[in-house]
Coordinates of C-alpha atoms in Angstrom, one line a residue:
M1 CA -0.1 -0.3 -0.1
S2 CA 1.5 3.5 -1.0
V3 CA 0.9 6.6 1.1
P4 CA -0.2 9.8 -0.3
T5 CA 2.6 12.2 0.0
G6 CA 2.6 16.3 -0.2
S7 CA 0.7 18.6 1.9
V8 CA -3.2 17.8 2.8
L9 CA -3.5 21.2 4.3
K10 CA -1.2 24.0 3.6
L11 CA -0.9 27.6 5.1
R12 CA 1.4 30.7 3.7
S13 CA 1.6 33.9 5.0
A14 CA -1.7 33.3 6.6
T15 CA -3.2 36.3 8.2
K16 CA -6.2 36.9 10.2
A17 CA -6.9 40.5 11.5
F18 CA -10.0 41.8 13.0
R19 CA -11.2 45.4 15.2
T20 CA -12.4 45.1 18.4
A21 CA -12.8 48.1 20.7
G22 CA -11.7 50.2 18.0
T23 CA -8.4 48.4 17.7
Q24 CA -6.9 46.2 15.1
V25 CA -5.7 42.5 16.6
R26 CA -3.8 39.8 14.2
A27 CA -5.4 37.0 15.4
L28 CA -2.9 35.1 13.0
D29 CA 0.3 36.5 11.8
S30 CA 2.0 35.4 9.0
I31 CA 1.2 31.8 10.1
S32 CA 3.1 28.9 7.7
L33 CA 1.8 25.6 8.6
D34 CA 2.3 22.1 6.5
I35 CA 0.2 19.0 7.4
G36 CA 0.5 15.7 5.4
P37 CA -1.4 12.7 5.4
G38 CA -1.9 10.8 8.5
E39 CA 0.0 13.4 10.3
F40 CA -1.0 14.0 13.8
V41 CA -0.9 17.6 14.9
S42 CA -1.1 19.6 18.1
I43 CA -1.8 23.2 18.4
M44 CA -1.0 24.8 21.7
G45 CA -0.3 28.1 23.3
R46 CA -1.5 30.6 25.7
S47 CA -5.0 32.1 25.7
G48 CA -5.9 34.6 23.0
S49 CA -2.7 33.5 21.0
G50 CA -5.0 32.6 18.2
K51 CA -5.7 28.8 18.2
S52 CA -9.6 29.0 17.9
T53 CA -8.5 31.3 15.0
L54 CA -6.4 28.8 13.7
L55 CA -8.7 26.2 14.0
N56 CA -11.8 28.2 12.4
V57 CA -9.7 29.0 9.3
I58 CA -8.1 25.3 8.9
G59 CA -12.0 24.1 9.2
C60 CA -13.2 26.8 6.7
L61 CA -15.7 28.6 9.4
D62 CA -13.8 31.4 9.1
E63 CA -11.5 33.5 5.7
L64 CA -8.1 34.6 6.3
T65 CA -7.6 38.2 5.6
D66 CA -4.3 37.7 3.8
G67 CA -2.3 34.6 2.9
Q68 CA -3.2 31.8 1.1
Y69 CA -4.8 28.1 2.7
L70 CA -4.8 25.1 0.1
V71 CA -6.7 21.8 1.2
H72 CA -5.5 19.0 -1.2
G73 CA -3.9 21.7 -3.8
T74 CA -6.9 23.6 -4.3
E75 CA -6.9 27.0 -2.9
V76 CA -9.9 27.8 -0.3
R77 CA -10.5 31.3 -1.2
D78 CA -11.1 30.6 -5.4
L79 CA -14.3 28.0 -3.8
S80 CA -17.8 28.7 -4.0
M81 CA -19.7 28.6 -0.6
R82 CA -21.4 25.3 -1.7
Q83 CA -18.2 23.8 -2.8
I84 CA -16.5 24.8 1.1
T85 CA -20.0 23.4 2.5
S86 CA -18.9 20.1 0.8
L87 CA -15.6 20.5 1.9
R88 CA -16.1 21.0 5.0
N89 CA -18.7 18.2 5.1
R90 CA -16.1 15.7 3.7
S91 CA -13.2 16.7 4.9
F92 CA -13.0 18.4 8.5
G93 CA -14.0 17.1 11.4
F94 CA -14.3 19.2 15.0
V95 CA -15.5 18.5 18.3
F96 CA -15.9 21.8 20.0
Q97 CA -15.2 22.7 23.6
A98 CA -19.0 23.5 23.9
Y99 CA -20.0 20.5 21.8
H100 CA -23.1 22.3 19.6
L101 CA -25.7 19.0 19.9
V102 CA -28.9 19.0 18.6
S103 CA -30.7 19.4 22.3
T104 CA -33.7 17.4 20.7
A105 CA -32.3 14.8 19.4
T106 CA -30.4 11.7 20.8
A107 CA -26.8 10.8 20.5
I108 CA -27.5 8.4 17.8
E109 CA -29.3 11.0 15.6
N110 CA -26.4 14.0 16.6
V111 CA -23.5 11.6 15.2
E112 CA -26.1 10.7 11.9
L113 CA -26.8 14.5 11.2
P114 CA -23.5 15.3 8.9
M115 CA -24.2 12.0 7.2
K116 CA -27.5 13.0 6.4
Y117 CA -26.8 16.0 5.1
A118 CA -24.4 14.1 3.0
G119 CA -27.1 12.1 1.4
I120 CA -26.1 9.0 2.8
R121 CA -29.0 6.6 3.3
Q122 CA -31.1 5.9 6.5
R123 CA -29.7 2.1 7.2
E124 CA -26.1 3.5 6.3
R125 CA -26.0 6.2 8.2
R126 CA -27.1 4.3 11.3
K127 CA -24.6 1.8 10.8
R128 CA -21.6 4.2 10.5
A129 CA -23.2 6.2 13.7
T130 CA -23.3 2.7 15.9
E131 CA -19.9 2.0 14.7
L132 CA -18.3 5.6 15.5
L133 CA -20.4 5.1 19.1
E134 CA -18.5 1.6 19.8
R135 CA -14.8 3.2 18.7
F136 CA -15.7 5.8 21.2
G137 CA -17.0 3.5 24.0
I138 CA -20.1 5.3 24.3
T139 CA -22.9 2.8 22.7
E140 CA -24.7 3.1 26.2
C141 CA -25.5 6.8 25.6
A142 CA -26.8 6.2 21.9
T143 CA -30.3 6.8 23.0
R144 CA -29.7 9.5 25.6
L145 CA -30.6 13.5 24.5
P146 CA -27.5 15.6 25.3
T147 CA -28.7 17.0 28.6
E148 CA -28.5 13.1 29.6
M149 CA -24.9 12.7 29.2
S150 CA -21.9 13.8 30.7
G151 CA -20.1 16.9 29.5
G152 CA -16.2 15.7 30.0

């Protein structure tokens, strides 16, 4: 089996600036980063150092002010909103600190939701969602609502 080469994600001189209280803040200041296939990356830093901003850019939840961001060699800036949504759905998974679950849906239904948007049939969604719950050791939570589960 061959291992793919090249960058999966590439940032070049990535800058993200915004105004707060009349002051311009550079949350990202000329960041360059390459992440290859199968690499495990940890983003660490003090509070306010731009970690969440970087993750939002990488996950196509926010845009750069300046610089370049490529996913599988494609410049994200050149994609339409529909293409970005599709890319995000196919390529990224996030576990948010505030987990953003649908409060009226069970754990398994919340796991299935992105697959539903991706057009995967219900039977296959349920199979995959069950496998994911098993992988993470939380099958006992399958029928629980978010308010019935531990936040940790």
